[in-house]
XYZ file of C-alpha atoms in Angstrom:
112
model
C 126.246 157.205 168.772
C 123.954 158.205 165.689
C 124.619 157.476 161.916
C 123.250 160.898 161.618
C 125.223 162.479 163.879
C 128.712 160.806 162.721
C 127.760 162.357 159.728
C 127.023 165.759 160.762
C 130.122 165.977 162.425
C 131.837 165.119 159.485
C 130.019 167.736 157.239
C 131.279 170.516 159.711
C 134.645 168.868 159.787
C 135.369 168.898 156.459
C 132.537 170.867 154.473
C 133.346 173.748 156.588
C 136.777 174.039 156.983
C 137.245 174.528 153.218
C 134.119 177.171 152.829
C 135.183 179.176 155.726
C 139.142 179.257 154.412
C 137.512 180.279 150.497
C 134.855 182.748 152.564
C 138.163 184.609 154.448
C 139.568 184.865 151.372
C 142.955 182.453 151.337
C 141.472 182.045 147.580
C 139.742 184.649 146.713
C 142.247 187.164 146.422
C 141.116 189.536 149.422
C 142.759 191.845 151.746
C 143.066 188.727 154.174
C 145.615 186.840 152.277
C 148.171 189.647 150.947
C 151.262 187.664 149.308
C 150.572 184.037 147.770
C 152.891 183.032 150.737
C 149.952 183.238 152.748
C 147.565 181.817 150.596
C 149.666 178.936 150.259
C 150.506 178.363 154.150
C 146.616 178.641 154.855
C 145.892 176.307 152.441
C 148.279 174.006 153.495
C 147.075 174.068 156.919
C 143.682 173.323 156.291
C 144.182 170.265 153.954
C 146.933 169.186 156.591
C 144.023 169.606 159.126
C 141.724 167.572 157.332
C 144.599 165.101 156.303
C 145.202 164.696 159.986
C 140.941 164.505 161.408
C 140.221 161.585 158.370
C 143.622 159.617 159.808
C 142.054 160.218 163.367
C 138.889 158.707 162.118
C 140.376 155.638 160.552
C 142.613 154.717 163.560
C 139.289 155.254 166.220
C 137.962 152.702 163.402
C 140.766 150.658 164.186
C 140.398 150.468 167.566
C 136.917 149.933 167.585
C 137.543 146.998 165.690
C 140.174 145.617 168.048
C 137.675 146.452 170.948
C 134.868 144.840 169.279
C 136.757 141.669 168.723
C 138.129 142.057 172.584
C 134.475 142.084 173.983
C 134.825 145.617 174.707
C 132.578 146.954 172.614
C 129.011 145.228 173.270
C 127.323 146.584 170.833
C 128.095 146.092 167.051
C 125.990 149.067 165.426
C 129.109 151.439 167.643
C 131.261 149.721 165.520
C 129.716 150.203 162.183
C 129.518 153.934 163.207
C 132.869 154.412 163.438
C 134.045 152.285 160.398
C 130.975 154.391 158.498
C 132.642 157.589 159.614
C 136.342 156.618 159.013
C 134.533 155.702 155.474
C 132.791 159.054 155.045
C 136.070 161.183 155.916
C 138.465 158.743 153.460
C 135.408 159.779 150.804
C 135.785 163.938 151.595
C 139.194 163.673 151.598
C 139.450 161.713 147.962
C 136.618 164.399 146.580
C 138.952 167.397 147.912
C 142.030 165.626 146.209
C 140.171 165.064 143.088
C 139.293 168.536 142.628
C 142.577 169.869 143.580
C 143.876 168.128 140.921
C 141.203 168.997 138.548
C 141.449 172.289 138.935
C 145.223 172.319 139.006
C 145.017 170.448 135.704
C 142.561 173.465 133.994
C 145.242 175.747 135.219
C 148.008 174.258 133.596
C 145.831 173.612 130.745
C 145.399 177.262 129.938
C 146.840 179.341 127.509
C 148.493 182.203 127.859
Protein backbone atom coordinates (compact mmCIF):
# COMPACT_ATOMS: atom_id res chain seq x y z
CA UNK A 1 0.00 0.00 0.00
CA UNK A 2 1.02 3.57 -1.40
CA UNK A 3 1.26 6.91 0.60
CA UNK A 4 -0.23 8.21 -2.53
CA UNK A 5 -2.84 6.06 -2.82
CA UNK A 6 -4.01 6.20 1.04
CA UNK A 7 -4.32 9.59 0.19
CA UNK A 8 -6.30 9.49 -2.86
CA UNK A 9 -8.69 7.42 -1.30
CA UNK A 10 -9.13 9.76 1.28
CA UNK A 11 -9.64 12.81 -1.09
CA UNK A 12 -12.62 10.86 -2.73
CA UNK A 13 -13.78 9.84 0.68
CA UNK A 14 -14.15 12.92 2.10
CA UNK A 15 -13.50 15.75 -0.62
CA UNK A 16 -16.23 14.24 -2.55
CA UNK A 17 -18.84 13.34 -0.45
CA UNK A 18 -19.34 16.98 0.60
CA UNK A 19 -19.05 18.49 -3.21
CA UNK A 20 -21.36 15.98 -4.60
CA UNK A 21 -24.11 16.59 -1.52
CA UNK A 22 -23.52 20.85 -2.24
CA UNK A 23 -23.54 19.88 -6.30
CA UNK A 24 -27.27 17.94 -5.75
CA UNK A 25 -28.28 20.71 -4.07
CA UNK A 26 -28.91 19.62 -0.11
CA UNK A 27 -27.41 23.38 0.17
CA UNK A 28 -28.03 25.10 -2.51
CA UNK A 29 -31.56 25.52 -2.34
CA UNK A 30 -32.62 23.37 -5.53
CA UNK A 31 -35.53 21.39 -6.55
CA UNK A 32 -33.62 18.30 -4.96
CA UNK A 33 -33.95 19.26 -1.41
CA UNK A 34 -37.68 20.74 -1.10
CA UNK A 35 -38.33 21.34 2.82
CA UNK A 36 -35.18 22.11 5.16
CA UNK A 37 -36.21 18.64 6.61
CA UNK A 38 -34.41 17.26 3.86
CA UNK A 39 -31.63 19.40 3.73
CA UNK A 40 -31.01 18.72 7.20
CA UNK A 41 -31.36 14.71 7.07
CA UNK A 42 -28.89 14.76 3.98
CA UNK A 43 -26.60 16.67 5.68
CA UNK A 44 -26.66 14.73 8.57
CA UNK A 45 -26.03 11.66 6.73
CA UNK A 46 -23.10 12.67 5.03
CA UNK A 47 -21.15 14.14 8.05
CA UNK A 48 -22.41 10.89 9.95
CA UNK A 49 -20.81 9.05 6.93
CA UNK A 50 -17.66 10.70 7.17
CA UNK A 51 -17.85 10.64 11.09
CA UNK A 52 -18.15 6.91 10.75
CA UNK A 53 -15.11 6.23 7.50
CA UNK A 54 -12.38 8.60 9.77
CA UNK A 55 -13.40 6.20 13.04
CA UNK A 56 -12.90 3.19 10.56
CA UNK A 57 -9.56 4.58 9.69
CA UNK A 58 -8.32 5.13 13.19
CA UNK A 59 -9.36 1.66 14.52
CA UNK A 60 -7.56 -0.21 11.10
CA UNK A 61 -4.67 2.14 12.65
CA UNK A 62 -5.19 0.45 15.73
CA UNK A 63 -4.96 -2.77 14.66
CA UNK A 64 -2.15 -2.32 12.58
CA UNK A 65 -0.40 -1.27 15.48
CA UNK A 66 -1.35 -4.30 17.57
CA UNK A 67 -0.34 -6.46 14.46
CA UNK A 68 2.84 -4.75 14.03
CA UNK A 69 3.83 -5.26 17.59
CA UNK A 70 2.41 -9.11 17.22
CA UNK A 71 4.87 -9.82 14.26
CA UNK A 72 2.06 -9.77 11.97
CA UNK A 73 2.76 -7.08 10.11
CA UNK A 74 6.45 -7.50 8.57
CA UNK A 75 6.77 -4.57 7.18
CA UNK A 76 6.76 -1.18 9.10
CA UNK A 77 6.17 1.41 6.12
CA UNK A 78 2.19 -0.71 6.12
CA UNK A 79 2.03 0.57 9.34
CA UNK A 80 2.91 4.14 8.88
CA UNK A 81 0.33 4.04 6.00
CA UNK A 82 -2.36 3.36 7.95
CA UNK A 83 -1.51 5.59 11.03
CA UNK A 84 -0.79 8.41 8.03
CA UNK A 85 -4.30 7.79 6.77
CA UNK A 86 -6.15 7.52 10.16
CA UNK A 87 -4.07 11.01 10.49
CA UNK A 88 -5.24 12.48 7.19
CA UNK A 89 -9.09 11.57 7.83
CA UNK A 90 -8.89 12.96 11.79
CA UNK A 91 -7.38 16.26 9.72
CA UNK A 92 -10.66 16.38 7.02
CA UNK A 93 -12.84 15.74 9.57
CA UNK A 94 -11.45 18.74 12.06
CA UNK A 95 -11.34 21.16 8.70
CA UNK A 96 -15.17 20.17 7.98
CA UNK A 97 -15.96 20.87 11.77
CA UNK A 98 -14.12 24.06 11.72
CA UNK A 99 -15.98 25.43 8.94
CA UNK A 100 -19.26 24.27 10.09
CA UNK A 101 -18.79 26.20 12.89
CA UNK A 102 -17.45 29.13 11.11
CA UNK A 103 -20.00 29.46 9.00
CA UNK A 104 -22.65 28.76 11.60
CA UNK A 105 -21.01 31.54 13.61
CA UNK A 106 -21.38 34.28 10.39
CA UNK A 107 -24.94 33.17 10.41
CA UNK A 108 -25.72 33.92 13.78
CA UNK A 109 -23.61 36.87 13.48
CA UNK A 110 -25.89 38.55 11.00
CA UNK A 111 -28.27 41.11 11.31
CA UNK A 112 -31.49 41.14 10.48
Amino acid sequence: MELTNAVSALNSDYVYKVKDAMKAGVLGGTAAAKTSGDAFSAVYSSVSSLLGSTNDYIEKAQQAEVDFALGNIKNPHELGVYQQQANIALQYTVAIRDKALESYNTIMNMSI
